[in-house]
């Protein structure tokens, strides 16, 4: 269903009547800056095809199919003079330190912008209002709306980057402190970083195309500069996410090594106590065999001598294991 629609003339929002009539009127004037912006949420195939036919947007069938089915990689594809953009929207859940993923799709063509939201994780709240407040930028045409959307999404990535960096610092501090950190927690955070990386990495090359002078479809140098700024921010986050992945791998290895060392220390302690307990057990076992001709069996002080030998042996073993740090 259509959740928002607007007509923009000369860098300002204007009253929007019938969408097909407005779009036809804009095309007749030949203005490069006037456009309509339509927002849809979770449309069906029939609904999207109906909008496409009614307004004459000329969307490619493959782009329509991708928009309806969803679960696409982040990408920017050109279909003639129309661009189809898929963006992964992310949300950080403070309580669980999870990163949830949504999808935002944008069709940009001659005098129109069509945004399709899938799910609830869409960062478009306030984007229209902020863009409408910047008349100079809005007057650059429909690609200015695409820049505003991509800029908001990448800013969202930077916010999540800060949260993940804090979680990684806490994990790293815990691993190299005296306590132990669950490997499950490290692996789970590594999975969230991987999810973050999947949203960012596929977008790097297509976004560069939007501001590279030889390949860019932008007629305005100002728009190229704006997209280049978004590209710089995206590269910054991508580099940090890649470093997080490597760091978590090292932290996981260090944690496993620490657990192994701790288990070895526990095994040494157990072995030391078993060795100490084995001496009196062995002596008691020998003198418990009930033979008549055993030495000191009927000696008056034999019992006390055996106890003394047991105690001396245990004390000696304890001191030895303590000296070598087994206890």
Coordinates of C-alpha atoms in Angstrom, one line a residue:
X1 CA 0.0 0.0 0.0
X2 CA 1.1 3.6 -0.5
X3 CA 2.1 5.1 2.8
X4 CA 3.4 8.4 1.5
X5 CA 3.5 10.4 -1.7
X6 CA 4.7 13.9 -2.6
X7 CA 5.3 16.2 -5.6
X8 CA 8.5 18.3 -5.6
X9 CA 8.8 21.4 -7.8
X10 CA 11.8 23.7 -7.9
X11 CA 13.2 22.3 -4.6
X12 CA 10.0 22.5 -2.6
X13 CA 7.0 20.2 -1.8
X14 CA 3.9 21.0 -3.8
X15 CA 0.3 19.8 -3.6
X16 CA 0.1 16.4 -5.1
X17 CA -3.1 15.4 -7.0
X18 CA -3.5 12.3 -9.2
X19 CA -0.1 10.7 -9.4
X20 CA -0.3 9.7 -13.1
X21 CA -1.5 13.2 -14.1
X22 CA 1.2 14.9 -12.1
X23 CA 3.9 12.7 -13.5
X24 CA 2.7 13.2 -17.0
X25 CA 2.7 17.0 -16.5
X26 CA 6.2 16.9 -15.2
X27 CA 7.4 15.0 -18.2
X28 CA 5.7 17.4 -20.5
X29 CA 7.6 20.4 -18.9
X30 CA 10.9 18.6 -19.4
X31 CA 12.2 19.8 -16.0
X32 CA 15.1 17.8 -14.6
X33 CA 14.5 18.8 -11.0
X34 CA 10.8 18.1 -10.6
X35 CA 9.8 14.7 -9.5
X36 CA 7.3 12.6 -7.4
X37 CA 8.3 10.5 -4.5
X38 CA 6.1 7.4 -3.7
X39 CA 6.5 5.3 -0.6
X40 CA 5.2 1.7 -0.5
X41 CA 5.3 -0.9 2.3
X42 CA 5.4 -4.7 1.7
X43 CA 3.6 -4.5 -1.7
X44 CA 2.4 -7.6 -3.5
X45 CA 3.3 -8.4 -7.1
X46 CA -0.1 -7.3 -8.3
X47 CA 0.1 -4.0 -6.3
X48 CA 3.5 -3.1 -7.6
X49 CA 2.7 -4.0 -11.2
X50 CA -0.5 -1.9 -10.9
X51 CA 1.4 1.1 -9.7
X52 CA 4.0 0.6 -12.5
X53 CA 1.3 0.4 -15.2
X54 CA -0.9 3.2 -13.9
X55 CA 2.0 5.7 -13.5
X56 CA 3.9 4.5 -16.5
X57 CA 7.1 4.2 -14.5
X58 CA 8.7 1.6 -16.9
X59 CA 10.1 -0.6 -14.2
X60 CA 11.8 -3.7 -15.5
X61 CA 10.1 -7.0 -14.7
X62 CA 13.2 -8.3 -13.0
X63 CA 13.4 -5.3 -10.7
X64 CA 9.7 -5.7 -9.8
X65 CA 10.3 -9.4 -9.0
X66 CA 13.3 -8.6 -6.8
X67 CA 11.4 -5.9 -5.0
X68 CA 8.5 -8.2 -4.2
X69 CA 10.4 -11.3 -3.3
X70 CA 13.0 -9.5 -1.2
X71 CA 16.0 -11.2 0.4
X72 CA 18.4 -9.5 -2.1
X73 CA 22.0 -8.6 -1.8
X74 CA 22.8 -4.9 -1.4
X75 CA 23.2 -3.6 -5.0
X76 CA 22.6 -0.9 -7.5
X77 CA 21.4 -2.0 -10.9
X78 CA 20.7 0.0 -14.0
X79 CA 17.8 -0.8 -16.3
X80 CA 18.1 1.7 -19.1
X81 CA 17.6 5.1 -17.4
X82 CA 16.1 3.6 -14.3
X83 CA 18.1 2.5 -11.3
X84 CA 17.1 -0.2 -8.8
X85 CA 18.8 0.0 -5.4
X86 CA 18.7 -2.5 -2.7
X87 CA 19.9 -1.4 0.8
X88 CA 20.2 -3.5 3.9
X89 CA 18.8 -1.7 6.9
X90 CA 20.2 -2.7 10.3
X91 CA 19.1 -2.3 13.9
X92 CA 21.1 -2.9 17.0
X93 CA 19.2 -4.6 19.9
X94 CA 20.8 -3.3 23.1
X95 CA 19.4 -6.1 25.4
X96 CA 20.9 -9.0 23.4
X97 CA 23.6 -7.2 21.4
X98 CA 22.1 -8.6 18.2
X99 CA 22.0 -6.9 14.8
X100 CA 18.7 -7.3 13.0
X101 CA 18.5 -6.9 9.2
X102 CA 15.7 -5.4 7.1
X103 CA 15.5 -4.3 3.4
X104 CA 14.8 -1.0 1.7
X105 CA 14.5 -0.9 -2.1
X106 CA 14.5 2.2 -4.2
X107 CA 13.5 2.7 -7.9
X108 CA 14.8 6.0 -9.4
X109 CA 13.9 7.1 -12.9
X110 CA 12.9 10.0 -14.9
X111 CA 11.0 12.3 -12.6
X112 CA 10.1 9.7 -10.0
X113 CA 11.4 8.0 -6.9
X114 CA 9.7 4.8 -5.6
X115 CA 10.7 3.4 -2.2
X116 CA 9.7 0.0 -1.0
X117 CA 10.0 -0.9 2.6
X118 CA 10.1 -4.5 3.7
X119 CA 9.8 -5.2 7.4
X120 CA 9.9 -2.6 10.2
X121 CA 13.6 -1.8 10.1
X122 CA 13.4 1.2 7.8
X123 CA 15.4 4.3 8.5
X124 CA 13.3 6.7 6.4
X125 CA 11.7 8.4 9.4
X126 CA 12.5 12.1 9.0
X127 CA 14.4 11.7 5.8
X128 CA 11.8 13.5 3.7
X129 CA 11.5 16.2 6.3
X130 CA 15.2 16.8 6.4
X131 CA 15.5 16.8 2.6
X132 CA 12.5 19.2 2.2
X133 CA 14.3 21.6 4.5
X134 CA 17.3 21.7 2.1
X135 CA 15.7 23.3 -1.0
X136 CA 19.0 23.7 -2.8
X137 CA 19.8 20.0 -2.5
X138 CA 16.2 18.9 -3.3
X139 CA 16.3 21.0 -6.5
X140 CA 19.0 18.6 -7.8
X141 CA 16.3 16.2 -8.8
X142 CA 15.3 12.6 -7.9
X143 CA 18.9 11.5 -7.3
X144 CA 19.0 13.9 -4.3
X145 CA 16.3 11.7 -2.7
X146 CA 18.4 8.6 -3.3
X147 CA 21.4 10.3 -1.7
X148 CA 19.4 11.3 1.3
X149 CA 18.2 7.7 1.8
X150 CA 21.7 6.2 1.3
X151 CA 23.2 8.7 3.6
X152 CA 20.7 7.8 6.3
X153 CA 21.4 4.1 5.9
X154 CA 25.2 4.6 6.1
X155 CA 24.8 6.8 9.1
X156 CA 22.9 4.0 10.7
X157 CA 25.8 1.7 9.9
X158 CA 28.2 4.1 11.7
X159 CA 25.9 4.0 14.8
X160 CA 25.9 0.2 14.9
X161 CA 29.7 0.3 14.4
X162 CA 30.1 2.2 17.6
X163 CA 27.9 -0.3 19.5
X164 CA 29.8 -3.4 18.1
X165 CA 33.1 -1.8 18.9
X166 CA 32.0 -1.4 22.5
X167 CA 30.9 -5.0 22.7
X168 CA 34.2 -6.2 21.2
X169 CA 36.1 -4.1 23.8
X170 CA 34.2 -5.8 26.6
X171 CA 34.8 -9.2 25.2
X172 CA 38.5 -8.5 24.7
X173 CA 38.9 -7.2 28.2
X174 CA 37.1 -10.2 29.6
X175 CA 39.3 -12.7 27.7
X176 CA 42.6 -11.1 28.9
X177 CA 41.4 -10.6 32.5
X178 CA 41.7 -13.3 35.2
X179 CA 38.2 -14.7 34.5
X180 CA 37.0 -16.8 31.6
X181 CA 34.6 -15.7 28.8
X182 CA 32.2 -18.2 27.2
X183 CA 33.3 -19.1 23.6
X184 CA 29.6 -19.0 22.7
X185 CA 29.5 -15.2 23.5
X186 CA 32.5 -14.6 21.2
X187 CA 31.2 -16.7 18.4
X188 CA 27.7 -15.1 18.7
X189 CA 29.3 -11.6 18.4
X190 CA 31.4 -12.8 15.4
X191 CA 28.1 -13.9 13.7
X192 CA 26.7 -10.4 14.3
X193 CA 29.8 -8.9 12.7
X194 CA 29.4 -11.2 9.8
X195 CA 25.8 -10.1 9.3
X196 CA 26.9 -6.5 9.4
X197 CA 29.7 -7.2 6.9
X198 CA 27.2 -8.9 4.5
X199 CA 25.1 -5.7 4.5
X200 CA 28.0 -3.4 3.7
X201 CA 30.5 -5.2 1.4
X202 CA 28.3 -5.7 -1.7
X203 CA 27.4 -2.0 -1.7
X204 CA 30.9 -0.7 -2.0
X205 CA 31.6 -1.2 -5.7
X206 CA 28.1 -0.1 -6.9
X207 CA 28.2 3.1 -4.8
X208 CA 31.5 4.1 -6.3
X209 CA 29.9 4.0 -9.7
X210 CA 27.6 6.8 -8.6
X211 CA 30.4 9.3 -8.1
X212 CA 33.1 8.2 -10.5
X213 CA 33.2 10.8 -13.2
X214 CA 33.6 8.3 -16.1
X215 CA 30.7 6.0 -15.1
X216 CA 28.4 8.2 -13.0
X217 CA 24.9 8.8 -14.2
X218 CA 24.9 12.1 -12.2
X219 CA 24.6 15.2 -14.3
X220 CA 25.4 17.4 -11.3
X221 CA 28.9 17.7 -9.9
X222 CA 27.4 18.5 -6.5
X223 CA 25.6 15.1 -6.4
X224 CA 28.8 13.3 -7.3
X225 CA 30.5 15.0 -4.3
X226 CA 27.6 14.0 -2.1
X227 CA 27.7 10.4 -3.1
X228 CA 31.5 10.4 -2.7
X229 CA 31.1 11.5 0.8
X230 CA 28.7 8.6 1.5
X231 CA 31.2 6.3 -0.1
X232 CA 33.9 7.5 2.2
X233 CA 31.8 6.8 5.2
X234 CA 30.9 3.4 3.9
X235 CA 34.5 2.5 3.4
X236 CA 35.4 3.7 6.9
X237 CA 32.8 1.4 8.4
X238 CA 33.7 -1.5 6.1
X239 CA 37.4 -1.3 7.1
X240 CA 36.5 -1.3 10.8
X241 CA 34.1 -4.3 10.3
X242 CA 36.8 -6.3 8.5
X243 CA 39.2 -5.5 11.4
X244 CA 36.5 -6.7 13.9
X245 CA 36.2 -10.0 12.1
X246 CA 40.0 -10.6 12.3
X247 CA 40.1 -9.4 15.9
X248 CA 37.3 -11.7 17.0
X249 CA 39.0 -14.6 15.4
X250 CA 42.2 -13.9 17.4
X251 CA 40.2 -13.3 20.6
X252 CA 38.4 -16.6 20.1
X253 CA 41.7 -18.4 19.6
X254 CA 43.2 -16.7 22.7
X255 CA 40.1 -17.6 24.7
X256 CA 40.4 -21.3 23.7
X257 CA 44.1 -21.3 24.5
X258 CA 43.3 -19.8 27.9
X259 CA 40.7 -22.4 28.6
X260 CA 43.1 -25.1 27.6
X261 CA 45.7 -23.7 29.9
X262 CA 43.2 -23.5 32.7
X263 CA 42.2 -27.1 32.1
X264 CA 45.8 -28.2 32.2
X265 CA 46.3 -26.4 35.5
X266 CA 43.2 -28.2 36.9
X267 CA 44.5 -31.5 35.7
X268 CA 47.8 -30.9 37.4
X269 CA 46.1 -30.1 40.7
X270 CA 44.0 -33.2 40.4
X271 CA 47.0 -35.4 39.5
X272 CA 48.9 -33.9 42.5
X273 CA 46.2 -34.7 45.0
X274 CA 45.8 -38.2 43.5
X275 CA 49.5 -38.8 43.9
X276 CA 49.4 -37.6 47.6
X277 CA 46.4 -39.8 48.3
X278 CA 48.0 -42.8 46.6
X279 CA 50.9 -43.1 49.1
X280 CA 48.8 -43.7 52.3
X281 CA 46.5 -45.9 50.2
X282 CA 49.4 -48.0 49.0
X283 CA 50.9 -48.4 52.5
X284 CA 47.5 -49.2 54.0
X285 CA 46.9 -51.7 51.3
X286 CA 50.2 -53.5 52.0
X287 CA 49.5 -53.8 55.7
X288 CA 46.0 -54.8 55.1
X289 CA 46.9 -58.1 53.4
X290 CA 46.8 -60.0 56.7
X291 CA 49.9 -62.1 56.3
X292 CA 51.4 -63.5 59.6
X293 CA 55.0 -63.0 58.8
X294 CA 55.0 -59.3 57.8
X295 CA 57.7 -57.0 59.3
X296 CA 56.7 -54.9 62.2
X297 CA 53.2 -56.5 62.2
X298 CA 53.3 -57.3 65.9
X299 CA 55.7 -54.5 66.9
X300 CA 54.3 -52.3 69.6
X301 CA 55.1 -49.1 67.8
X302 CA 54.5 -50.3 64.3
X303 CA 51.1 -48.6 63.9
X304 CA 52.5 -45.2 64.9
X305 CA 55.5 -45.7 62.6
X306 CA 53.3 -46.4 59.6
X307 CA 51.1 -43.4 60.3
X308 CA 54.3 -41.2 60.6
X309 CA 55.6 -42.6 57.3
X310 CA 52.2 -41.8 55.7
X311 CA 52.2 -38.3 57.0
X312 CA 55.8 -37.6 56.1
X313 CA 55.3 -38.9 52.6
X314 CA 52.1 -36.8 52.1
X315 CA 53.8 -33.6 53.5
X316 CA 56.8 -34.2 51.3
X317 CA 54.7 -34.7 48.1
X318 CA 52.6 -31.6 49.0
X319 CA 55.7 -29.5 49.4
X320 CA 57.2 -30.7 46.1
X321 CA 54.0 -30.1 44.1
X322 CA 53.7 -26.7 45.7
X323 CA 57.2 -25.8 44.8
X324 CA 56.6 -26.7 41.1
X325 CA 53.3 -24.8 41.1
X326 CA 51.1 -27.8 40.7
X327 CA 49.1 -26.9 43.8

